[in-house]
Tab-separated table of C-alpha atoms in Angstrom:
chain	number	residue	atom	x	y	z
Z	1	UNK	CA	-16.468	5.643	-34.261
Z	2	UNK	CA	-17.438	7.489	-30.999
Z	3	UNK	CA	-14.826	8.125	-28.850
Z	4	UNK	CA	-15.420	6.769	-24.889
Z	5	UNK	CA	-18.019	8.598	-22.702
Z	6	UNK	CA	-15.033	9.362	-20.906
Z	7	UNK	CA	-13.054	11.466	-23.152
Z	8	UNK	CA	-16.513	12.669	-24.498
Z	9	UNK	CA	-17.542	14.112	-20.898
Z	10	UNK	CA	-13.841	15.258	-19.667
Z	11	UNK	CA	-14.238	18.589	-17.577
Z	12	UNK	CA	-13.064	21.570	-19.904
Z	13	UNK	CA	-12.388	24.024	-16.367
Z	14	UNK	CA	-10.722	23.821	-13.014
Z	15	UNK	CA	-14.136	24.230	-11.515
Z	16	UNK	CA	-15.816	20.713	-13.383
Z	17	UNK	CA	-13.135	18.734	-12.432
Z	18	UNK	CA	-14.925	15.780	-9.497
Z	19	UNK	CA	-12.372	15.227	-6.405
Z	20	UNK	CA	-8.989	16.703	-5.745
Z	21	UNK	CA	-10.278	19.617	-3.495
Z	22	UNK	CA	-7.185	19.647	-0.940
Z	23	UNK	CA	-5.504	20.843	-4.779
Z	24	UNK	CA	-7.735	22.238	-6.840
Z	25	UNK	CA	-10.294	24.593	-4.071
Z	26	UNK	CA	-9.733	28.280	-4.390
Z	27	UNK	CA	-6.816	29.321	-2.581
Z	28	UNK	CA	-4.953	26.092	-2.756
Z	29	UNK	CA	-1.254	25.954	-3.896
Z	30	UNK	CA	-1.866	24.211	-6.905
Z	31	UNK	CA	-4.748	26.044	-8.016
Z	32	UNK	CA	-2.730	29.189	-7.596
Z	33	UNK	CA	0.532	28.029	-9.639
Z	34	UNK	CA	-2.124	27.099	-12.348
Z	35	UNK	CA	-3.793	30.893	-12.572
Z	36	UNK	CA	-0.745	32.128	-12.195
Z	37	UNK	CA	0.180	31.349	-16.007
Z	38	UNK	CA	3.662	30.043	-15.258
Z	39	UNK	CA	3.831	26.550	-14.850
Z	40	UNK	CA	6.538	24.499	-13.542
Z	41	UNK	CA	7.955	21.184	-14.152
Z	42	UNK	CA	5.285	18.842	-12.063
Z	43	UNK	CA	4.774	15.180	-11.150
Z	44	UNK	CA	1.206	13.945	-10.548
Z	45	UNK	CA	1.158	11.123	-8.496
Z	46	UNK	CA	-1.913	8.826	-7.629
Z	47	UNK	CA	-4.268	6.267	-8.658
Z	48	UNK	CA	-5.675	5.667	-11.719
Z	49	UNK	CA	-8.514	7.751	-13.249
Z	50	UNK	CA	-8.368	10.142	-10.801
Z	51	UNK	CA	-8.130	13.578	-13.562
Z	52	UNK	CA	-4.177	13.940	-14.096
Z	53	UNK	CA	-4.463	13.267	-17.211
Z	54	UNK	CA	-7.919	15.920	-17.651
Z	55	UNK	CA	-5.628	19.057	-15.465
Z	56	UNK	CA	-3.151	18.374	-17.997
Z	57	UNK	CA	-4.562	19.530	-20.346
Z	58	UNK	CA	-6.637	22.065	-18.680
Z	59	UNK	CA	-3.691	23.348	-17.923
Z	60	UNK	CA	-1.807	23.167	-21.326
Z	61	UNK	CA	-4.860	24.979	-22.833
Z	62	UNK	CA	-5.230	27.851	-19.820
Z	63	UNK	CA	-1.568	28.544	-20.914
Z	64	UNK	CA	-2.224	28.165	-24.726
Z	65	UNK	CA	1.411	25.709	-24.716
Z	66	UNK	CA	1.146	23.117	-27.131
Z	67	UNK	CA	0.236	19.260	-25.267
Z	68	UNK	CA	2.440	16.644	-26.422
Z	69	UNK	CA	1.109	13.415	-24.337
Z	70	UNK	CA	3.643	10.069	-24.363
Z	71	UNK	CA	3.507	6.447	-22.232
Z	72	UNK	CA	6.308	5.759	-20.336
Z	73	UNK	CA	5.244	2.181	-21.386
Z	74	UNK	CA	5.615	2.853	-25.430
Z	75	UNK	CA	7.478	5.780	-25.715
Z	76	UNK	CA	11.395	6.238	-26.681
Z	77	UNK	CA	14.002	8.725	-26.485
Z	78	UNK	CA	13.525	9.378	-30.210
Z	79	UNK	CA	9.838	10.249	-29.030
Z	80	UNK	CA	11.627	13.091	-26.821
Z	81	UNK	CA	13.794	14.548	-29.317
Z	82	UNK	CA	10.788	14.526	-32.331
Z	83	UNK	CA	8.723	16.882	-29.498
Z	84	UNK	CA	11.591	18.810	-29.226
Z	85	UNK	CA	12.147	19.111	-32.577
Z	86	UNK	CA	8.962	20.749	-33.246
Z	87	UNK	CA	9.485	23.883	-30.886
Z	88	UNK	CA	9.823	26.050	-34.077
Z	89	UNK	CA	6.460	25.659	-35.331
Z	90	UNK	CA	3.736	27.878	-35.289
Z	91	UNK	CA	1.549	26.145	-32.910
Z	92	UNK	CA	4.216	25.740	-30.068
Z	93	UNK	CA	4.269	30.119	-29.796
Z	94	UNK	CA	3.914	29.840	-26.162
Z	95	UNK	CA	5.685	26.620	-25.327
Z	96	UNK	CA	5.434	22.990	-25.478
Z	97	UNK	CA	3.985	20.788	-22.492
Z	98	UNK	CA	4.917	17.240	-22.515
Z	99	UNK	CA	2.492	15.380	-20.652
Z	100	UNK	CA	4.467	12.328	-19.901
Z	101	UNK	CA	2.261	9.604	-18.480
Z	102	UNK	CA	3.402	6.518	-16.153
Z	103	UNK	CA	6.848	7.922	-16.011
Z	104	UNK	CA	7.624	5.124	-13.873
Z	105	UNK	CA	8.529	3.023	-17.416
Z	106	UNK	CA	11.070	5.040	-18.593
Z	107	UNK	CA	14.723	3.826	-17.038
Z	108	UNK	CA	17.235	6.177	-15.821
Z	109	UNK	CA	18.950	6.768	-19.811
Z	110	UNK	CA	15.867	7.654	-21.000
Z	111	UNK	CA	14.615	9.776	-17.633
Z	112	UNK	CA	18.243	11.685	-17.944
Z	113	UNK	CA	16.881	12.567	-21.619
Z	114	UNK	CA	14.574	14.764	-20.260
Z	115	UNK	CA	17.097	16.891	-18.245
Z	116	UNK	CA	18.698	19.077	-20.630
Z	117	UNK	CA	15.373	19.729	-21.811
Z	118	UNK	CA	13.942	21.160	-18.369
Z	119	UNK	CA	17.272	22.904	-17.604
Z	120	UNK	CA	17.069	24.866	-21.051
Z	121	UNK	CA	13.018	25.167	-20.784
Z	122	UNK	CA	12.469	23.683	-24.395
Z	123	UNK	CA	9.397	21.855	-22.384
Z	124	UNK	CA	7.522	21.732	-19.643
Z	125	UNK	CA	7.207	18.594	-18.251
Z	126	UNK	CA	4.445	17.346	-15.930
Z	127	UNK	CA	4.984	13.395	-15.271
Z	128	UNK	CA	2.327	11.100	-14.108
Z	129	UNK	CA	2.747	7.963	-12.007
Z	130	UNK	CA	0.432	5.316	-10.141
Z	131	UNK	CA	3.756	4.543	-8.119
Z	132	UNK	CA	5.530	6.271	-5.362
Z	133	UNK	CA	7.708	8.413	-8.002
Z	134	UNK	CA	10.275	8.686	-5.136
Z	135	UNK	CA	11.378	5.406	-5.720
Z	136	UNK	CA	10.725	5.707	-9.324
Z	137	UNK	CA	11.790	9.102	-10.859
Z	138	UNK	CA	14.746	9.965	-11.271
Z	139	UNK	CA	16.662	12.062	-8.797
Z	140	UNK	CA	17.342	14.602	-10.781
Z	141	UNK	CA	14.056	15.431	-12.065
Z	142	UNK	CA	12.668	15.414	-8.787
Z	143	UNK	CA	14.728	17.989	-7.885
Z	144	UNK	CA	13.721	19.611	-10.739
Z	145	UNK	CA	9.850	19.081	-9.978
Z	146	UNK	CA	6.638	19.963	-7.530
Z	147	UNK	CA	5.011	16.576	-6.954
Z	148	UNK	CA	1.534	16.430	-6.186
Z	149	UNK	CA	-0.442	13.683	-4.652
Z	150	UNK	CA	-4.083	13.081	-6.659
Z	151	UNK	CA	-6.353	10.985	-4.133
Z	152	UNK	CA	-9.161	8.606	-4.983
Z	153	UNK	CA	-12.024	10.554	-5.364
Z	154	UNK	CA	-14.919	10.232	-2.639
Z	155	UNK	CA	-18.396	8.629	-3.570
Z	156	UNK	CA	-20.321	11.961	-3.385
Z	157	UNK	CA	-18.053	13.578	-5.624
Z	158	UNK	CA	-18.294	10.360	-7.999
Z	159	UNK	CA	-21.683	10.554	-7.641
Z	160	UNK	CA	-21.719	14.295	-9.734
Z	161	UNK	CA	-19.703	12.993	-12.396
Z	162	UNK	CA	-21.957	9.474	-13.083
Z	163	UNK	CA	-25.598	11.689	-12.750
Z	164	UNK	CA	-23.998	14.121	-15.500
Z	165	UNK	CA	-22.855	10.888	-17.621
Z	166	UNK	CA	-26.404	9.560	-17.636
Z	167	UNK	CA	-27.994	13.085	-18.567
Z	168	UNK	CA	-25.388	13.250	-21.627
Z	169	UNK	CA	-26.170	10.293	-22.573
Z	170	UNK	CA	-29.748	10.897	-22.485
Z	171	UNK	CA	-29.338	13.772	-24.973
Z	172	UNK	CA	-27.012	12.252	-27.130
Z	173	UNK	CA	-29.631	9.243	-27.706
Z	174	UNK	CA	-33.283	8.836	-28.829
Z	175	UNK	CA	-34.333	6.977	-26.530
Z	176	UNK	CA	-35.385	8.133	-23.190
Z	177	UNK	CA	-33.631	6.851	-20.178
Z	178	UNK	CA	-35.693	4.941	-16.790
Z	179	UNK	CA	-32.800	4.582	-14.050
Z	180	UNK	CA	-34.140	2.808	-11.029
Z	181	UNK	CA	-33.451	4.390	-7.801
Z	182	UNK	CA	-29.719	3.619	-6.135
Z	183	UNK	CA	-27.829	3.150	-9.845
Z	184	UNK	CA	-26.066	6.210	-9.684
Z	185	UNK	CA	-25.054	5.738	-6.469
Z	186	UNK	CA	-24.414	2.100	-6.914
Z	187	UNK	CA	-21.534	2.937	-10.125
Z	188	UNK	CA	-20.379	5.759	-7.207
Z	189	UNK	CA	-19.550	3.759	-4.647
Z	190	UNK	CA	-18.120	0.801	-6.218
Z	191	UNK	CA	-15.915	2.565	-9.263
Z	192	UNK	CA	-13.223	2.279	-6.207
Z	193	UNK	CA	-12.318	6.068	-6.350
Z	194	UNK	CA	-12.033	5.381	-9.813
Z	195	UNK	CA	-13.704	7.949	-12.105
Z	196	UNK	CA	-13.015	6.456	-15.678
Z	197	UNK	CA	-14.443	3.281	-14.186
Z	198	UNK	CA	-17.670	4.768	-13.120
Z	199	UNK	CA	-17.922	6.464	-16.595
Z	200	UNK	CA	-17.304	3.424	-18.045
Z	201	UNK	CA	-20.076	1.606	-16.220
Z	202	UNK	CA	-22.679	4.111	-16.521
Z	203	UNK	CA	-22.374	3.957	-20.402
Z	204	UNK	CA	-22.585	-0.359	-20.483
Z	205	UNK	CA	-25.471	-0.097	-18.137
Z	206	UNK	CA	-27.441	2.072	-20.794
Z	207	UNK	CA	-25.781	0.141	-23.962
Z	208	UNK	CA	-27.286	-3.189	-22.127
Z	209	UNK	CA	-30.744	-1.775	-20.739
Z	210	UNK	CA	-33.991	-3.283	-22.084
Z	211	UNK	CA	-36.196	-1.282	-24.691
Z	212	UNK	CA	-39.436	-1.050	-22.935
Z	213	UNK	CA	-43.102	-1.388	-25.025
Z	214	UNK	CA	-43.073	2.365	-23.887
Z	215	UNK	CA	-39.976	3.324	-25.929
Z	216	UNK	CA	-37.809	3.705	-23.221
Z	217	UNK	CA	-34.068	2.190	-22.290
Z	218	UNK	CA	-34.717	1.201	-18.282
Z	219	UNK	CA	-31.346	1.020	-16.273
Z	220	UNK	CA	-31.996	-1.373	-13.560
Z	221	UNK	CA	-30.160	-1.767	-10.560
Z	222	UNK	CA	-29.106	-5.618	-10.883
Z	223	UNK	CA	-27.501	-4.556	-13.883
Z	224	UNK	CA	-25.467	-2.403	-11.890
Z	225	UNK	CA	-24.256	-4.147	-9.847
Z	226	UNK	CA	-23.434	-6.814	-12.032
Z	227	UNK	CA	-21.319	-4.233	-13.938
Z	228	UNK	CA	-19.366	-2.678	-11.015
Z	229	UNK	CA	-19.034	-5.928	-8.633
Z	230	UNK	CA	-15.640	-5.803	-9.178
Z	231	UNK	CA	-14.131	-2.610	-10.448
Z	232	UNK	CA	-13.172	-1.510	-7.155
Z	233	UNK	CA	-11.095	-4.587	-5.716
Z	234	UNK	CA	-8.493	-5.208	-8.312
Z	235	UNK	CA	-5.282	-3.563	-7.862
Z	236	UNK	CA	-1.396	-3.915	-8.540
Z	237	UNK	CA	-0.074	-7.057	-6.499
Z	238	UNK	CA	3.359	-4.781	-7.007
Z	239	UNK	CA	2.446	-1.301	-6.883
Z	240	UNK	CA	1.898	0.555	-3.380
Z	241	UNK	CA	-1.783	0.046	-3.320
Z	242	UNK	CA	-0.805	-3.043	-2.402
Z	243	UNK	CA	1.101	-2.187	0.486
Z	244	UNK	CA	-1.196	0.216	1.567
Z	245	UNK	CA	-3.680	-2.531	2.142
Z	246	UNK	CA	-1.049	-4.978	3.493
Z	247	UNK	CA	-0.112	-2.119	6.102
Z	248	UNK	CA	-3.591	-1.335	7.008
Z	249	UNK	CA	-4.579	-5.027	7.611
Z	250	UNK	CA	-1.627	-5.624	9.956
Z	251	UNK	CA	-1.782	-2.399	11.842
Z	252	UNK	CA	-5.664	-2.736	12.437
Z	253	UNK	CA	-4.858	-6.503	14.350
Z	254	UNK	CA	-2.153	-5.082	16.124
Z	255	UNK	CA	-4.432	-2.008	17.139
Z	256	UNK	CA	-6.914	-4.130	18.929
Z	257	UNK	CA	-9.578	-3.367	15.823
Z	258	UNK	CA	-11.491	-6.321	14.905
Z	259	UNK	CA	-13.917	-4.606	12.675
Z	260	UNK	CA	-11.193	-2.518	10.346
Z	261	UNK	CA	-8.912	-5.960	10.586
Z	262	UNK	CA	-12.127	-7.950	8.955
Z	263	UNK	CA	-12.620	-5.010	6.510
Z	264	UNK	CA	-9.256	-5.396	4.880
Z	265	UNK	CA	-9.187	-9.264	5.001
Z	266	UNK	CA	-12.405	-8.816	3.048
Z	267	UNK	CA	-10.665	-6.356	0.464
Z	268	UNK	CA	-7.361	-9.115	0.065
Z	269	UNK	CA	-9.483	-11.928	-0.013
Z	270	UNK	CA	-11.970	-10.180	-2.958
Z	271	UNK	CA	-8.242	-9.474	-4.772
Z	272	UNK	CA	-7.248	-13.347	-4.383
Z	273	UNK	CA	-4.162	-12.537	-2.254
Z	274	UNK	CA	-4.530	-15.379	-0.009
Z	275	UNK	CA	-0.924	-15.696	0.533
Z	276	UNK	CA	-0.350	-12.409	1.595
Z	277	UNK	CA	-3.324	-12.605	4.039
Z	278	UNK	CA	-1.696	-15.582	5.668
Z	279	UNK	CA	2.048	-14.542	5.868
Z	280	UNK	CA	1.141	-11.382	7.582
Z	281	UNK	CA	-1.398	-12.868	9.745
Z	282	UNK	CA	1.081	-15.470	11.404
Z	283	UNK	CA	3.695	-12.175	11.637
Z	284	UNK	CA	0.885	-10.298	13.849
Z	285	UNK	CA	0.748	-13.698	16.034
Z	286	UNK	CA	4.184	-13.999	17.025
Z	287	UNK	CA	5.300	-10.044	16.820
Z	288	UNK	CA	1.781	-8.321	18.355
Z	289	UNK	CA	0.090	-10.485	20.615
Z	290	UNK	CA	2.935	-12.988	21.313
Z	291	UNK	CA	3.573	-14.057	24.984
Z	292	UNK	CA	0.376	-12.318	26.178
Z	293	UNK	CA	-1.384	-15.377	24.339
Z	294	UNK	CA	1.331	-17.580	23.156
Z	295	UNK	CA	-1.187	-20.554	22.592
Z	296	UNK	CA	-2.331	-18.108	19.782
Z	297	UNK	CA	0.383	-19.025	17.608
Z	298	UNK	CA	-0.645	-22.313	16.981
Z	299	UNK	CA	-3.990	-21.365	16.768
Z	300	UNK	CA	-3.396	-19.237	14.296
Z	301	UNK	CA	-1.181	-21.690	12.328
Z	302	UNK	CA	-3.991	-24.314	12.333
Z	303	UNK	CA	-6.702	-21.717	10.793
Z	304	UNK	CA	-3.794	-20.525	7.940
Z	305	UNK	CA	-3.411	-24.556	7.235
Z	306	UNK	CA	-6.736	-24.901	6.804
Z	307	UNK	CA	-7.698	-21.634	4.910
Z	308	UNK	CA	-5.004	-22.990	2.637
Z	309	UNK	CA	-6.117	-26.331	2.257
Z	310	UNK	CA	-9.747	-25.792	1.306
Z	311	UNK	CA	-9.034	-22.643	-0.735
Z	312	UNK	CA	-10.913	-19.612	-1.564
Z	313	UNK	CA	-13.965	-18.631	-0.913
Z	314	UNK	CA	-14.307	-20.995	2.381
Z	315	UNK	CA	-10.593	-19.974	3.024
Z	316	UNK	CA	-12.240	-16.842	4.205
Z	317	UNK	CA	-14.033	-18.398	7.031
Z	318	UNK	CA	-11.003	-19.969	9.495
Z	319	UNK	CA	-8.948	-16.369	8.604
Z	320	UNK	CA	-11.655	-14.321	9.951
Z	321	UNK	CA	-11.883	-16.456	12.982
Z	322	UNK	CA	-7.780	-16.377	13.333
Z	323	UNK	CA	-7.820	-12.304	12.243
Z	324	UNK	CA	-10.190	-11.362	14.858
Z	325	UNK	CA	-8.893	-13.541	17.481
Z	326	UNK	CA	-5.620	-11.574	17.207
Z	327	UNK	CA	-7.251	-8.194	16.919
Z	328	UNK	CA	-8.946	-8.776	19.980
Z	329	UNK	CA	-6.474	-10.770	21.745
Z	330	UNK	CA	-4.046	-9.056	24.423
Z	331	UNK	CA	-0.852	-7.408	22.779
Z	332	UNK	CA	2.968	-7.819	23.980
Z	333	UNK	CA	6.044	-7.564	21.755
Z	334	UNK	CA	8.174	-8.273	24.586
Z	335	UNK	CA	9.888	-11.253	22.336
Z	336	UNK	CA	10.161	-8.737	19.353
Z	337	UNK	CA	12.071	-6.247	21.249
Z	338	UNK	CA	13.870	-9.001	22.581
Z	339	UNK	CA	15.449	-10.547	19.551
Z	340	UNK	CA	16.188	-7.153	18.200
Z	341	UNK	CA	18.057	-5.954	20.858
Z	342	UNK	CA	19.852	-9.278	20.890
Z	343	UNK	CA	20.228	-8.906	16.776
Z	344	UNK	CA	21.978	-5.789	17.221
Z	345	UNK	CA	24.548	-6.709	19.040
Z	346	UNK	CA	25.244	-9.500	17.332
Z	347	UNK	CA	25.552	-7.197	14.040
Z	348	UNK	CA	27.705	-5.298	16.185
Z	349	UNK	CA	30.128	-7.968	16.874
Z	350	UNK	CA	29.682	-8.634	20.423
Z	351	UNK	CA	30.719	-12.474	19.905
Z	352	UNK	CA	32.653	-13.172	22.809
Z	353	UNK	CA	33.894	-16.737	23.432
Z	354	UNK	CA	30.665	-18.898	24.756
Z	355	UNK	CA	31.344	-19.547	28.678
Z	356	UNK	CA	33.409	-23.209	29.549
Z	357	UNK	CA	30.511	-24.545	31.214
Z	358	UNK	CA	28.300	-24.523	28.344
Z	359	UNK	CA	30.667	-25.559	25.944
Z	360	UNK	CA	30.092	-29.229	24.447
Z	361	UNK	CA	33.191	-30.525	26.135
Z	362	UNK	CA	33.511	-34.315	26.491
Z	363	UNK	CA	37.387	-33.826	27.338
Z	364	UNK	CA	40.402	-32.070	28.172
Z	365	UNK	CA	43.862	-31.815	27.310
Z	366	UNK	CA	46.676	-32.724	29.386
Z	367	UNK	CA	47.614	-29.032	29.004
Z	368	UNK	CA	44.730	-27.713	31.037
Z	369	UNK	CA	45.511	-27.428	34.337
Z	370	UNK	CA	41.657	-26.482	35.409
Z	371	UNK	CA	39.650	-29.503	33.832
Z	372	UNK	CA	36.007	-30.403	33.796
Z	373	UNK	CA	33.150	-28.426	31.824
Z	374	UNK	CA	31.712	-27.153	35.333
Z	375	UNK	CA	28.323	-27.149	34.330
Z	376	UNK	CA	25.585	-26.967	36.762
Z	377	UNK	CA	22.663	-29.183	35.998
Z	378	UNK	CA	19.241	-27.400	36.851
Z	379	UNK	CA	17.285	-30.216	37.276
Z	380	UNK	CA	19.098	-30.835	40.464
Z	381	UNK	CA	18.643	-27.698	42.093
Z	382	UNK	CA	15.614	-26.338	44.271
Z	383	UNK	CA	13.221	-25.273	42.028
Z	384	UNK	CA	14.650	-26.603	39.045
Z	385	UNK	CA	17.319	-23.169	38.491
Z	386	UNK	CA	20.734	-22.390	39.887
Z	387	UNK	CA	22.677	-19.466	38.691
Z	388	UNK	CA	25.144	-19.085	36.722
Z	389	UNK	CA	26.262	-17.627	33.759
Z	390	UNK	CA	25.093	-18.274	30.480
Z	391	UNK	CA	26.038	-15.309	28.647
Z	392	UNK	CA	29.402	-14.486	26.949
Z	393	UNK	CA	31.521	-12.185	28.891
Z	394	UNK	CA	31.076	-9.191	26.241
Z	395	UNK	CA	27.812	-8.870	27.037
Z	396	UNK	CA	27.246	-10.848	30.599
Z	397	UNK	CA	24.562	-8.940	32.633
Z	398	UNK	CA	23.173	-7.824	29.386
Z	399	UNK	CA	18.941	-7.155	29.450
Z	400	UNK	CA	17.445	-8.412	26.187
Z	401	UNK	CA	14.246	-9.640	27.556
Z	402	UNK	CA	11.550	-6.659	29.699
Z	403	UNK	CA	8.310	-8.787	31.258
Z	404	UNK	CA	5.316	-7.809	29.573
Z	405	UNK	CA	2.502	-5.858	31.448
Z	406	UNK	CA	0.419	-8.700	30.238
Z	407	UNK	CA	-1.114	-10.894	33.160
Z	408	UNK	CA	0.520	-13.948	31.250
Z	409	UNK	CA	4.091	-12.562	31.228
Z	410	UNK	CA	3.439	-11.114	34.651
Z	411	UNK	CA	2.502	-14.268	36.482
Z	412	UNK	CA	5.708	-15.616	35.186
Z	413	UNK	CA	7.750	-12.985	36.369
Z	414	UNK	CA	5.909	-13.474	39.846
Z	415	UNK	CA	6.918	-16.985	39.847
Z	416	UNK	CA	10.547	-16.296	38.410
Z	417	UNK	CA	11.226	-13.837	41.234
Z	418	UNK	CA	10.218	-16.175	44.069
Z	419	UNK	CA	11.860	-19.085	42.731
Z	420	UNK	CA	15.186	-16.886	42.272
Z	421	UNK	CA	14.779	-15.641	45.618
């Protein structure tokens, strides 16, 4: 059975490996630990498909060390030990490297393992992990480690990888290949950064192209696209890619960027995380544009209602009204800075006794020599405010709340300082 087109094409040399300049260019750190022959303990962190697994074992065989590869997700610590145990034999002369993939799903017993392994240099360890390994790894073996972050690879560089795909495949056949104009860079641009995918998708658009009368397999663009549609939206609803996105959406409202803010409602809503789209979209209401617009927020609670009601895909319709309203909308998180300031001293224990005349007093006892609650009642007052204090005395005089330099907070501040004299 022939293995995938994948593992059949994987770059044999620094040099063939697609992406991962800012590591692998001439001169770079990386590149230089590699040809210097002595290799560290390292932790390769990124996205799937992205060659970690491929410098692995460039590396193990540039350094002629013996590649052991385990998953974090099947492995055991009886795995460890058995590599360990074969550091006598003839083919580990130079040194075993354990090539421990998504490290991530090993817990902390099993990750501690590893340690007096590293410390003694039985292995070498290079971990791999889709997740931010420093909430994941272990402490310890962090210290112990270089971590290097793989990106996703860029279309262009994609695109070198799928045209070499479809000439191997091309030789490896009998049947001459036909590939209408824009599939290569079709399986390049929607893989998602995602090399495996793209080989992947080059070799089902040849398995499923027509035989034409001329004896030749045509590759047609429709298929393509059919193919790759949606390889490049699906991620992790738990892993950081995930909050990436999340982080990106509600930064590009708050930044006054309609077009990014529609961008990334188009990648959530294409990944089905409709909640997510909604929750954060109220948050940028209240917290970013709040009392420069404050009619937003219900605005923006009727389109979430409905996006919710009807579902997905019409959902998408009412959010991109209520996601670029907000981008474009005026900012203020005068009420955010507000509540926090007012939050922290709460935290801090400023909880003095609330002042008599706002108490809700109906009587006094005979002991009280000073009765009556004292309150003033606004409504009877010029202008419908009298002062006096509302505060506790811990914090009386205390400035939670700035105006805005919003024309909606500022006309209330111009009519709040004339009515307070």
């Amino acid at each position: 059975m022939a293995s995938p087109l994948a593992d059949r094409i994987r770059p044999q040399t620094l040099d063939e490996i697609v992406g991962q300049r800012h590591l692998l260019a001439p001169g770079k750190a990386l590149r230089r630990i590699i040809e210097s022959g002595t290799i560290p303990n390292l932790v390769f962190y990124g996205p799937p498909g992205v060659g970690k697994t491929t410098l692995a074992s460039i590396i193990a065989r540039q350094t002629k060390k013996k590649l052991v590869k385990l998953n974090g997700t099947t492995a055991s610590t009886a795995d460890i030990r058995e590599v360990v145990a074969g550091l006598d034999g003839l083919d580990a002369i130079h040194g075993v490297l354990l090539y421990l993939d998504e490290i991530q799903y090993f817990n902390k017993k099993q990750q501690q393992t590893l340690l007096e392994f590293l410390e003694d240099g039985s292995i070498t360890l290079i971990a791999s992990t889709t997740e931010n390994p420093y909430f994941y790894v272990y402490n310890a073996i962090l210290s112990r480690s270089t971590v290097f972050e793989f990106r996703s690879v860029e279309p262009e560089e994609v695109l070198r990888a799928v045209q070499r795909a479809f000439s191997v495949l091309e030789e490896e056949g009998e049947t001459p290949l036909v590939i209408e104009d824009g599939v290569p860079e079709q399986i390049a641009s929607a893989c998602g950064g995602d090399v495996r995918k793209a080989m992947n998708a080059v070799e089902l658009s040849v398995l499923s192209a027509e035989v034409t009368a001329e004896g030749t397999r045509r590759v047609l663009l429709e298929n393509a696209r059919e193919l790759t549609q949606k390889s490049a939206v699906r991620y992790d609803k738990e892993g950081d890619e995930h909050y990436d996105l999340i982080s990106a959406f509600q930064k590009s409202m708050r930044g006054s960027d309609p077009d990014a803010a529609v961008y990334y409602l188009a990648r959530l809503l294409a990944a089905g995380d409709l909640p997510s789209v909604c929750r954060r979209l109220m948050v940028c209401a209240c917290e970013d544009v709040g009392l420069a617009y404050p009619q937003i927020i219900p605005i923006v609670k009727a389109a979430v209602d409905a996006a919710l009601q009807i579902g997905l895909p019409e959902a998408r319709l009412p959010l991109a009204d209520a996601v670029i309203l907000v981008a474009i909308s005026p900012k203020s998180n005068s009420a955010h800075d507000a509540i926090a300031r007012a939050s922290a001293d709460v935290e801090a224990g400023k909880l003095g006794r609330i002042p008599r005349q706002l108490q809700n007093k109906h009587y006094d006892g005979e002991d009280n020599p000073n009765k009556g609650q004292f309150y003033r009642y606004p409504h009877d007052y010029p202008n419908h405010w009298v002062e006096q204090q509302y505060l506790p005395d811990i914090v009386a005089g205390t400035r939670y709340y700035e105006w805005g330099d919003n024309k909606t907070e500022q006309g209330f501040c111009g009519y709040w300082k004339k009515m307070k004299g």
